[in-house]
PDB file of C-alpha atoms and ligand atoms in Angstrom:
ATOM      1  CA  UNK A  30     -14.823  23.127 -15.775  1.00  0.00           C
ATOM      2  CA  UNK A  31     -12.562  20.457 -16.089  1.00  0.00           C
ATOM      3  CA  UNK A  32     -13.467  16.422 -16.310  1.00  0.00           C
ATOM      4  CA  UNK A  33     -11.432  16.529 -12.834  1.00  0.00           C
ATOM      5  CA  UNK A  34     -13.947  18.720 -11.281  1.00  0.00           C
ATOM      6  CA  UNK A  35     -17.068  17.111 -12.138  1.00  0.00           C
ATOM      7  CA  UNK A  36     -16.054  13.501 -11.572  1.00  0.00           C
ATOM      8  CA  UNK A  37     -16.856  13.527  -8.191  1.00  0.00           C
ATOM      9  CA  UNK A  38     -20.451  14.993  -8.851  1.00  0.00           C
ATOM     10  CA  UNK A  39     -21.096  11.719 -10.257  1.00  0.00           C
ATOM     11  CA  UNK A  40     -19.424  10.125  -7.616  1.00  0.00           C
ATOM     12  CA  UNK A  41     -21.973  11.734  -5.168  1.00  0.00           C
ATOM     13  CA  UNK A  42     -25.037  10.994  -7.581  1.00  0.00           C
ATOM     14  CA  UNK A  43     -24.075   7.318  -7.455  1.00  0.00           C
ATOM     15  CA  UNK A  44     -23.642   7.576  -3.476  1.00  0.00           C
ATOM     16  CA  UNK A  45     -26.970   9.206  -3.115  1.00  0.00           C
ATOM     17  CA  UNK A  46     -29.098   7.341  -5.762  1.00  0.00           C
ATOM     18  CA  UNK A  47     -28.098   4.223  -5.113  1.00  0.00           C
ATOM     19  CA  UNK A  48     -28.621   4.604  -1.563  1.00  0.00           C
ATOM     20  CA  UNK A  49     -25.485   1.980  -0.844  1.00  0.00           C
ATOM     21  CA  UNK A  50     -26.375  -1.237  -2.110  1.00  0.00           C
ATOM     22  CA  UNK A  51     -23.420  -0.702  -4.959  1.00  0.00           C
ATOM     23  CA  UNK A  52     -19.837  -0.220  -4.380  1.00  0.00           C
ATOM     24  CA  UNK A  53     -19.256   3.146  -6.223  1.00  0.00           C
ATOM     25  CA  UNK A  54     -17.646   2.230  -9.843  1.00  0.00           C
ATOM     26  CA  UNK A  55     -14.573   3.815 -11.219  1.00  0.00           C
ATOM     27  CA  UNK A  56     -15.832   6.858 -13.118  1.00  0.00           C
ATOM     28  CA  UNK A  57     -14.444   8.624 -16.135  1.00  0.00           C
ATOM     29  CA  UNK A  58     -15.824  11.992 -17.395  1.00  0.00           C
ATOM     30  CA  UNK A  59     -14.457  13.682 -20.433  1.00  0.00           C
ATOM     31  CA  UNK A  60     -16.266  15.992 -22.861  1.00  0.00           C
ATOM     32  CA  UNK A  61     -17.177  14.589 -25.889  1.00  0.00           C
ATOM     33  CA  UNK A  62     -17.527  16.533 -29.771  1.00  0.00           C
ATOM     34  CA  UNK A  63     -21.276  15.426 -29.788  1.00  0.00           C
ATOM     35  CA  UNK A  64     -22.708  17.774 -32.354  1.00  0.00           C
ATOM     36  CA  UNK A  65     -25.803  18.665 -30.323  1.00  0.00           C
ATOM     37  CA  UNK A  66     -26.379  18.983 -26.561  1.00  0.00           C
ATOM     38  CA  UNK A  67     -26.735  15.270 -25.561  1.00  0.00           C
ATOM     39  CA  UNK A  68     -24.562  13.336 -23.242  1.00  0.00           C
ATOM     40  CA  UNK A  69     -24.369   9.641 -22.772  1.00  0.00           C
ATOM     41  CA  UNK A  70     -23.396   6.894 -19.603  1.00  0.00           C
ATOM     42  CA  UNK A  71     -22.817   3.527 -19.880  1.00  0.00           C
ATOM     43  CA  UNK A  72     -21.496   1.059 -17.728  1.00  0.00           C
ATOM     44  CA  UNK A  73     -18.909  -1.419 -18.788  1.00  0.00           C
ATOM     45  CA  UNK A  74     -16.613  -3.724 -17.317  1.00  0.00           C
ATOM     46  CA  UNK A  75     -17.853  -1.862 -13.485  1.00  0.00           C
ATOM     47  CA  UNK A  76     -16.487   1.423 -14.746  1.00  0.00           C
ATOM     48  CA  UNK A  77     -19.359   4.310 -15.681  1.00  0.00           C
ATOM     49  CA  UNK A  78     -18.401   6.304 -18.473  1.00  0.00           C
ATOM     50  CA  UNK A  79     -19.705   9.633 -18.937  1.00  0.00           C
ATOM     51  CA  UNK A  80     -19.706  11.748 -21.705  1.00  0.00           C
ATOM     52  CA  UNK A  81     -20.666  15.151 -21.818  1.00  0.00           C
ATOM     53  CA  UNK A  82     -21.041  17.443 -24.640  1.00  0.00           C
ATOM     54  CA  UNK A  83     -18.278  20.131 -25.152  1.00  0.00           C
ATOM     55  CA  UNK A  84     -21.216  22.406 -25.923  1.00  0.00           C
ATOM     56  CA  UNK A  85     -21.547  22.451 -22.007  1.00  0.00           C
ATOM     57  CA  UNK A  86     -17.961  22.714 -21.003  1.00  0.00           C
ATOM     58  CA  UNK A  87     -18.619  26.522 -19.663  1.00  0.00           C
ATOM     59  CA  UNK A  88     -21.741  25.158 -17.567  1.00  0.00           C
ATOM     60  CA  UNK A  89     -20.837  26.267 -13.915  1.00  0.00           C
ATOM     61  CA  UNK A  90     -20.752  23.881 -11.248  1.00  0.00           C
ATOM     62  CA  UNK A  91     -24.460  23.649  -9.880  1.00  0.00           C
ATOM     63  CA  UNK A  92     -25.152  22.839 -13.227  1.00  0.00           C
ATOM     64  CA  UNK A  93     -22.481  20.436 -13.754  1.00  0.00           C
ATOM     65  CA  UNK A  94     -24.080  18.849 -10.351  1.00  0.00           C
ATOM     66  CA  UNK A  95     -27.474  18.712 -10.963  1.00  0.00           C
ATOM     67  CA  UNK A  96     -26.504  17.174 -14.912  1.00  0.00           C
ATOM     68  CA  UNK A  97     -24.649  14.317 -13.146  1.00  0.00           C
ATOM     69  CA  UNK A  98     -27.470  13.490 -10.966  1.00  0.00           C
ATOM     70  CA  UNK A  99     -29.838  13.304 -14.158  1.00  0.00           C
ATOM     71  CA  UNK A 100     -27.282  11.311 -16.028  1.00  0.00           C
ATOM     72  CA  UNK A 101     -26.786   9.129 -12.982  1.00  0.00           C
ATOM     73  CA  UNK A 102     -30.956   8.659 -12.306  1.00  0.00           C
ATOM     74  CA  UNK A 103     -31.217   7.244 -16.046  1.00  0.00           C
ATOM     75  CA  UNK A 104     -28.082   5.017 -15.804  1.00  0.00           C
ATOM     76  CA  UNK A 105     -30.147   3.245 -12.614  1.00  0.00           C
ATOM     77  CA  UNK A 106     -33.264   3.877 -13.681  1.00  0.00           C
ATOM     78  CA  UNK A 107     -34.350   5.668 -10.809  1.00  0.00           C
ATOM     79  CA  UNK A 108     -36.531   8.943 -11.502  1.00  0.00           C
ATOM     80  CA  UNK A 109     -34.566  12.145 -11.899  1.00  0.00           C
ATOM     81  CA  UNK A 110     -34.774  14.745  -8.788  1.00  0.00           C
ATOM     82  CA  UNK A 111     -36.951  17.460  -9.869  1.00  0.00           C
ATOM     83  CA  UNK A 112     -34.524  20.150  -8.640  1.00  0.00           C
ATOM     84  CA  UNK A 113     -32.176  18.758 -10.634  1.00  0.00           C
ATOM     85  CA  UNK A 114     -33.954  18.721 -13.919  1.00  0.00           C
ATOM     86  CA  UNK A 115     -34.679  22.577 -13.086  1.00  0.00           C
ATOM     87  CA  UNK A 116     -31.606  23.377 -12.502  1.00  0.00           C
ATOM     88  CA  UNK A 117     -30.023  21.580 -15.321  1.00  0.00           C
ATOM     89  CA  UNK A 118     -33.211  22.896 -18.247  1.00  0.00           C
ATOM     90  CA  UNK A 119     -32.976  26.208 -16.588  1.00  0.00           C
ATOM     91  CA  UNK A 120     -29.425  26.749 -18.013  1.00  0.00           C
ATOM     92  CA  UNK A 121     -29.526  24.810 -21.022  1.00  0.00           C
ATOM     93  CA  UNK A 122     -33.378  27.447 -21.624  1.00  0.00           C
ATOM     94  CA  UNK A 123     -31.376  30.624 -20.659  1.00  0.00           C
ATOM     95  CA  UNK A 124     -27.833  30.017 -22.088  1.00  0.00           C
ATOM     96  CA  UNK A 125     -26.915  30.123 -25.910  1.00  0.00           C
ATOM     97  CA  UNK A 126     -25.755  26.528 -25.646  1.00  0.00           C
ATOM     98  CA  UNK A 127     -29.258  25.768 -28.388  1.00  0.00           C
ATOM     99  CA  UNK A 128     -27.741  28.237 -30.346  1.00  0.00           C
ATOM    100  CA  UNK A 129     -24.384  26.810 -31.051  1.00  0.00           C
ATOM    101  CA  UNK A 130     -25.714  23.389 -31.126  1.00  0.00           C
ATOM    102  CA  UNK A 131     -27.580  24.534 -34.339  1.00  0.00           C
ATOM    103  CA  UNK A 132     -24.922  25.817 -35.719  1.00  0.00           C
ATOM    104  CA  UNK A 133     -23.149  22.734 -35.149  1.00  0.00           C
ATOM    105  CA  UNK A 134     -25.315  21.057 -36.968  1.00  0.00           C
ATOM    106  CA  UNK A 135     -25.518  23.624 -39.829  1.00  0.00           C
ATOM    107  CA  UNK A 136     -21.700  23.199 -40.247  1.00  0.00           C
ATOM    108  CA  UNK A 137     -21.797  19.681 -40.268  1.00  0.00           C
ATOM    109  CA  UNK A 138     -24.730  20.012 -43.043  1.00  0.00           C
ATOM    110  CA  UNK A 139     -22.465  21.203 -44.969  1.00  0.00           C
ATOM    111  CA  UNK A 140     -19.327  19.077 -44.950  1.00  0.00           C
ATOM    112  CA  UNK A 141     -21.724  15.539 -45.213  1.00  0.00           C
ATOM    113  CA  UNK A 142     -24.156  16.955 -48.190  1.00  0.00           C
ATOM    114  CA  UNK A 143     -22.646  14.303 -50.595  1.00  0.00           C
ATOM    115  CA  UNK A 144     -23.145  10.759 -48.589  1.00  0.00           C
ATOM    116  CA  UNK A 145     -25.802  11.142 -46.587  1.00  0.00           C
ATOM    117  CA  UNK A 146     -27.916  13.714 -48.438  1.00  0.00           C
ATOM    118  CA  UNK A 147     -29.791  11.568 -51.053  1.00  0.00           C
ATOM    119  CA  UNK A 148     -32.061  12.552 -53.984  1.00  0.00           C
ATOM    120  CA  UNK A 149     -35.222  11.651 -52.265  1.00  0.00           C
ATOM    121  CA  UNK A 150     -34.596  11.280 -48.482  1.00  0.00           C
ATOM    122  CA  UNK A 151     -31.963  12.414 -45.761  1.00  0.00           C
ATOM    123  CA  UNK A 152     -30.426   9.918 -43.984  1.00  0.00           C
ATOM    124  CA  UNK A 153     -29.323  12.373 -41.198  1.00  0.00           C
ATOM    125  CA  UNK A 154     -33.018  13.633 -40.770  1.00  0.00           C
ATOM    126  CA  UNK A 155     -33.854   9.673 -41.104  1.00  0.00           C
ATOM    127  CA  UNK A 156     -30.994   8.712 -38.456  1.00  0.00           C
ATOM    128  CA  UNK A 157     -31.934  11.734 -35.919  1.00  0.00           C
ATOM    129  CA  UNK A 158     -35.794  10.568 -36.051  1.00  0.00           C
ATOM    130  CA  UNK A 159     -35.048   6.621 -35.568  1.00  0.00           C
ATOM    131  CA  UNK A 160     -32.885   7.781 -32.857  1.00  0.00           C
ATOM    132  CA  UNK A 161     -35.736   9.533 -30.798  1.00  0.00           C
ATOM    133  CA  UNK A 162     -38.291   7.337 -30.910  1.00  0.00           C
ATOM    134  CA  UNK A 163     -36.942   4.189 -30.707  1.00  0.00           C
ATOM    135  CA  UNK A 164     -33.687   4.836 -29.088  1.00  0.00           C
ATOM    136  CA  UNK A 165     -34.223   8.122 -26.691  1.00  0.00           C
ATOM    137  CA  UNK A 166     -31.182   9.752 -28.682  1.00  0.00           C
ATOM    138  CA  UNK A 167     -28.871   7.194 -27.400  1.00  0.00           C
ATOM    139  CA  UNK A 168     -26.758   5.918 -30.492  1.00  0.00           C
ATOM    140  CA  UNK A 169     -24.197   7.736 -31.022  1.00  0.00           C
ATOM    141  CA  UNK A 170     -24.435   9.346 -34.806  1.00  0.00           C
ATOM    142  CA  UNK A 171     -21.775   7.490 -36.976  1.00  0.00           C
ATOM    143  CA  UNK A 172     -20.781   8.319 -40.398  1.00  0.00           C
ATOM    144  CA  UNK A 173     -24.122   7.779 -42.520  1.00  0.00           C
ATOM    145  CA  UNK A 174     -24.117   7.586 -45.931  1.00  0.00           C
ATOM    146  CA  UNK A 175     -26.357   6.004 -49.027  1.00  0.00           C
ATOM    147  CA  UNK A 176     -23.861   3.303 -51.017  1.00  0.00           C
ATOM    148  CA  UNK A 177     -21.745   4.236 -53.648  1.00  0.00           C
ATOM    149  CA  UNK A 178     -23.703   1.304 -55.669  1.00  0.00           C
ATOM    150  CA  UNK A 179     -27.349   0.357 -56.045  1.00  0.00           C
ATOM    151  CA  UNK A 180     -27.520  -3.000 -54.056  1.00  0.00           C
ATOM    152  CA  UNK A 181     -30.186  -4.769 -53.367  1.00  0.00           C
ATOM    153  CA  UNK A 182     -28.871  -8.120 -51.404  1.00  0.00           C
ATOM    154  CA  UNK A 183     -27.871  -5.807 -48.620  1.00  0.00           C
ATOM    155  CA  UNK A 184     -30.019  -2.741 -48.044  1.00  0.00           C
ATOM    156  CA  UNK A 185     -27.962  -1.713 -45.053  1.00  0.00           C
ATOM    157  CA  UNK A 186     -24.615  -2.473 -43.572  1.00  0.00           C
ATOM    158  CA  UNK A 187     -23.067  -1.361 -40.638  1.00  0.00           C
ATOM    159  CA  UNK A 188     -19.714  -1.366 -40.380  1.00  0.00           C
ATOM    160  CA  UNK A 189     -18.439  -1.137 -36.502  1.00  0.00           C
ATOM    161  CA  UNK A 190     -14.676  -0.533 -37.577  1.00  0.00           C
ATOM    162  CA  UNK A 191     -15.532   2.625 -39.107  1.00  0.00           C
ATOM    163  CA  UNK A 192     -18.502   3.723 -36.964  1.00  0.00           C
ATOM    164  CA  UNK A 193     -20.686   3.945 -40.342  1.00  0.00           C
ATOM    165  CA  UNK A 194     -24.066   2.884 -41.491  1.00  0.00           C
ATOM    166  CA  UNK A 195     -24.716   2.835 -45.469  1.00  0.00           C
ATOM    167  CA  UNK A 196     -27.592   2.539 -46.622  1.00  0.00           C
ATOM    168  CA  UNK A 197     -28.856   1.002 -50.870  1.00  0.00           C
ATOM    169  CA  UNK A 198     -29.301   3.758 -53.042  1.00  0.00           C
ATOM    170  CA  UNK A 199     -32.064   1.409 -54.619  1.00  0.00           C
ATOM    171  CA  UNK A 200     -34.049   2.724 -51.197  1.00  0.00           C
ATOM    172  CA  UNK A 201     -33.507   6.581 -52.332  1.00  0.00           C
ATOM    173  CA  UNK A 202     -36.322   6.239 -54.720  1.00  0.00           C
ATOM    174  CA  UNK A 203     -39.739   8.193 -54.809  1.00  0.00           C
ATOM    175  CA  UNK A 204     -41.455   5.059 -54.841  1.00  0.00           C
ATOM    176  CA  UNK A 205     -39.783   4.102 -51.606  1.00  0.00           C
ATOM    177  CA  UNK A 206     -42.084   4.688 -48.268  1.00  0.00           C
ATOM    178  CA  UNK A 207     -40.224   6.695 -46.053  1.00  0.00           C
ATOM    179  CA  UNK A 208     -40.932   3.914 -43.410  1.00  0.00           C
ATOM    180  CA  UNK A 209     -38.712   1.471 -45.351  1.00  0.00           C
ATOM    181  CA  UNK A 210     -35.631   3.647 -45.568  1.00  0.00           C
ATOM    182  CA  UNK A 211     -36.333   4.514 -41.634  1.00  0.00           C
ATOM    183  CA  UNK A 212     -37.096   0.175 -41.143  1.00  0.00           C
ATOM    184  CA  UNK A 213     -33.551  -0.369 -42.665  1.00  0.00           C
ATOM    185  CA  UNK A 214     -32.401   2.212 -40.973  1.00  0.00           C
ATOM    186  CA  UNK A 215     -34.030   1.151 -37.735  1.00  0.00           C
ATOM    187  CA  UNK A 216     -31.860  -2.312 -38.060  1.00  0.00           C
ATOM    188  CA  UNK A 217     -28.712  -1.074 -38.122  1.00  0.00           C
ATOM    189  CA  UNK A 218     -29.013   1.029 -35.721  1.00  0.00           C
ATOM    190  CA  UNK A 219     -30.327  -2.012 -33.252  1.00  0.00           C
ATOM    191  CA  UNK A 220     -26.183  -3.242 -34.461  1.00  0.00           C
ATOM    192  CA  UNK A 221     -25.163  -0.461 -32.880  1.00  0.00           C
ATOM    193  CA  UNK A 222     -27.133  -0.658 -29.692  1.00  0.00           C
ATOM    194  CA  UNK A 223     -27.158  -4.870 -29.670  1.00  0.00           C
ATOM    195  CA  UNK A 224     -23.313  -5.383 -30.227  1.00  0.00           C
ATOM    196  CA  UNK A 225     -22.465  -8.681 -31.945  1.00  0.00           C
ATOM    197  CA  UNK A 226     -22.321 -12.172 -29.212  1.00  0.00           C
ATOM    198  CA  UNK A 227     -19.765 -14.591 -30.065  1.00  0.00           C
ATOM    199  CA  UNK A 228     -20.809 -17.855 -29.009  1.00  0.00           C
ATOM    200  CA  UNK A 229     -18.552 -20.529 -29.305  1.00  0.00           C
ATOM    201  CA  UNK A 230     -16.332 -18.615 -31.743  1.00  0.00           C
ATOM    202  CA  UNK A 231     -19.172 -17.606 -34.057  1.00  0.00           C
ATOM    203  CA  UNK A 232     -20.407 -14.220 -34.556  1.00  0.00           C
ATOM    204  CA  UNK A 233     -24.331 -13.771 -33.982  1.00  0.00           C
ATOM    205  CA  UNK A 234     -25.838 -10.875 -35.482  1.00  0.00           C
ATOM    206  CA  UNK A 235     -29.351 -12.080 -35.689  1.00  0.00           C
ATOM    207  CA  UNK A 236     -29.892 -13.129 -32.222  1.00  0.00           C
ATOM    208  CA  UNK A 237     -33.477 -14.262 -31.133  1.00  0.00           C
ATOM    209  CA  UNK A 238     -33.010 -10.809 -28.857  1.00  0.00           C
ATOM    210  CA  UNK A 239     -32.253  -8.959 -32.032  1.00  0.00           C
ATOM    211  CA  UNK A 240     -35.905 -10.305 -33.886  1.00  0.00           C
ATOM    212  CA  UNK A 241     -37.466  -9.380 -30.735  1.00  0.00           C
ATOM    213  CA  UNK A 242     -36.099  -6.087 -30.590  1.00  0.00           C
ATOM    214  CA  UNK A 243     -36.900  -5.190 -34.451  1.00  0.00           C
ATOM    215  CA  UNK A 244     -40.433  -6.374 -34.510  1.00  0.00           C
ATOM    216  CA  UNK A 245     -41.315  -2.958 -31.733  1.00  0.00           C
ATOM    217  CA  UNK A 246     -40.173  -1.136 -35.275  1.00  0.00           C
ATOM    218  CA  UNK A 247     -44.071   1.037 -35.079  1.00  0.00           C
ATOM    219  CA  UNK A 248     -44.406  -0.071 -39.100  1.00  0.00           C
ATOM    220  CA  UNK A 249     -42.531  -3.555 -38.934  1.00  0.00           C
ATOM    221  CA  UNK A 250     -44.758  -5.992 -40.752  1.00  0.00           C
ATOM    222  CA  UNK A 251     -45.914  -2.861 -43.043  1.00  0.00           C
ATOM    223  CA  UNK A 252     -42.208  -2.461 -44.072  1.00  0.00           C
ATOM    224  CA  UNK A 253     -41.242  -6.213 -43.999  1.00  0.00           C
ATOM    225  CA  UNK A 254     -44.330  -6.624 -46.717  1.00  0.00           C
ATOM    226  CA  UNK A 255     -43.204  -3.842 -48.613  1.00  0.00           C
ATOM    227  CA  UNK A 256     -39.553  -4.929 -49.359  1.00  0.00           C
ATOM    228  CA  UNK A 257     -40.774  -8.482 -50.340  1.00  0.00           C
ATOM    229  CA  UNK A 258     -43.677  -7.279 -52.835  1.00  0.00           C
ATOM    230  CA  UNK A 259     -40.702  -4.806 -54.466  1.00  0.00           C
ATOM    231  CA  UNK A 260     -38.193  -7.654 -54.139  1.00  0.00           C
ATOM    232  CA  UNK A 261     -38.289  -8.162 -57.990  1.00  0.00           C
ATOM    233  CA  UNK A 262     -38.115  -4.045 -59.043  1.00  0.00           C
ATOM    234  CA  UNK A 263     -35.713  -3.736 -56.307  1.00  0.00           C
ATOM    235  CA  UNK A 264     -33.109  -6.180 -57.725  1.00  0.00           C
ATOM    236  CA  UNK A 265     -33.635  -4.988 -61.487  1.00  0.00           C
ATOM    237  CA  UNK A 266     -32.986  -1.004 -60.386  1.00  0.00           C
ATOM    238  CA  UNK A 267     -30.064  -2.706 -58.169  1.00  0.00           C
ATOM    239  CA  UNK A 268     -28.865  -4.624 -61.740  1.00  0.00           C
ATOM    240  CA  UNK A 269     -29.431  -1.384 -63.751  1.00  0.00           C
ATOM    241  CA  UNK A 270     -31.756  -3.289 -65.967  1.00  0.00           C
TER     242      UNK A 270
HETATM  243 ZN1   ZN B 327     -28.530  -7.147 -39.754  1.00  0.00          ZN
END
């Protein structure tokens, strides 16, 4: 189906969930090279943007339907219509959409093996497993990829212009709990999901809503211990001495 004939699914979803107490927003649809089958709305600027995996670009029309009004429920947090859900898993159970999905990801294995693939850990198992339980597969996957260098000032960076999180090789260690690489990991990702405020022309990255947000990391003080007791080993693997 085209992004023409499914618009005004949504459209109808908003109608009906909303029950009138919102204008319906300007919506855009357009499928979207997600590797797996996930999907994302957000609203900005009173226009809802959805994107829907091309995996699902063959999906017929009820199922289009029923998708929009799932998508819709979560954007205003209003519980999804059980028919819908069945109608929607029903397709996505019977059709080889799973199948292409993981090869998808098998193919995209592949061309990333350098950067993100480390010696010890993975940061696109680390990235997928963050995303779940802290994030309900949300953030979009951006490039991800362990530094070129052994740093140890900055253990991770995210850098918005080119949609990339790098992580310190000093973390790709065997000494290294996984729950540190997935802690670091963990706060860049809440830069992706918390965008920089500018207040008063200076650029907050650290907001009091950022702490607050990082300390529901499940291993927080755990990993926050850990990185200060290995401080010292830290910065002499990150100096090479
Ligand atoms: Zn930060």
């Amino acid at each position: 189906m085209t992004p023409q004939e499914i618009t005004p699914f949504y459209t109808e979803a908003f109608r009906t969930l909303d029950q009138g107490r919102h204008e319906t927003p300007d919506i855009t649809v357009e499928f979207y090279p997600y590797i797996g089958i996930n999907h994302t709305i957000r609203i900005r600027n009173d226009r809802i943007l959805v994107r829907v995996a091309e995996l699902c670009r063959e999906m017929p029309a009820n199922e289009q339907k029923a998708l929009a009004y799932i998508l819709v429920s979560k954007l205003l947090r209003k519980s999804v219509p059980p028919s819908a859900r069945r109608v929607y898993s029903h397709y996505i159970k019977t059709h080889p959409v799973q199948e292409a999905a993981r090869e998808n990801k098998r193919a995209r294995g592949r061309k990333v093996l350098s950067g993100a693939k480390g010696e010890y850990f993975d940061l696109d198992g680390v990235f997928e497993k963050v995303n779940r339980i802290y994030f309900g597969n949300r953030i979009e996957r951006p490039e991800l990829s362990w530094s070129a260098r052994r740093t140890f000032r900055i253990l991770g960076h995210h850098d918005p212009a080119h949609k990339a999180i790098i992580i310190s090789r000093t973390l790709d260690a065997p000494d290294v709990p996984k729950y540190v690489v997935e802690y670091v990991m963990f706060h860049e990702m809440l830069h992706v999901a918390l965008p920089t405020e500018h207040v008063n022309g200076r650029r907050l990255n650290h907001t009091p809503k950022f702490r607050q947000e990082e300390r529901k990391f499940l291993y927080y003080d755990e990993a926050e211990s850990w990185i200060a007791d290995n401080a010292r080993k830290l910065k002499r693997r990150a100096g090479g001495k």
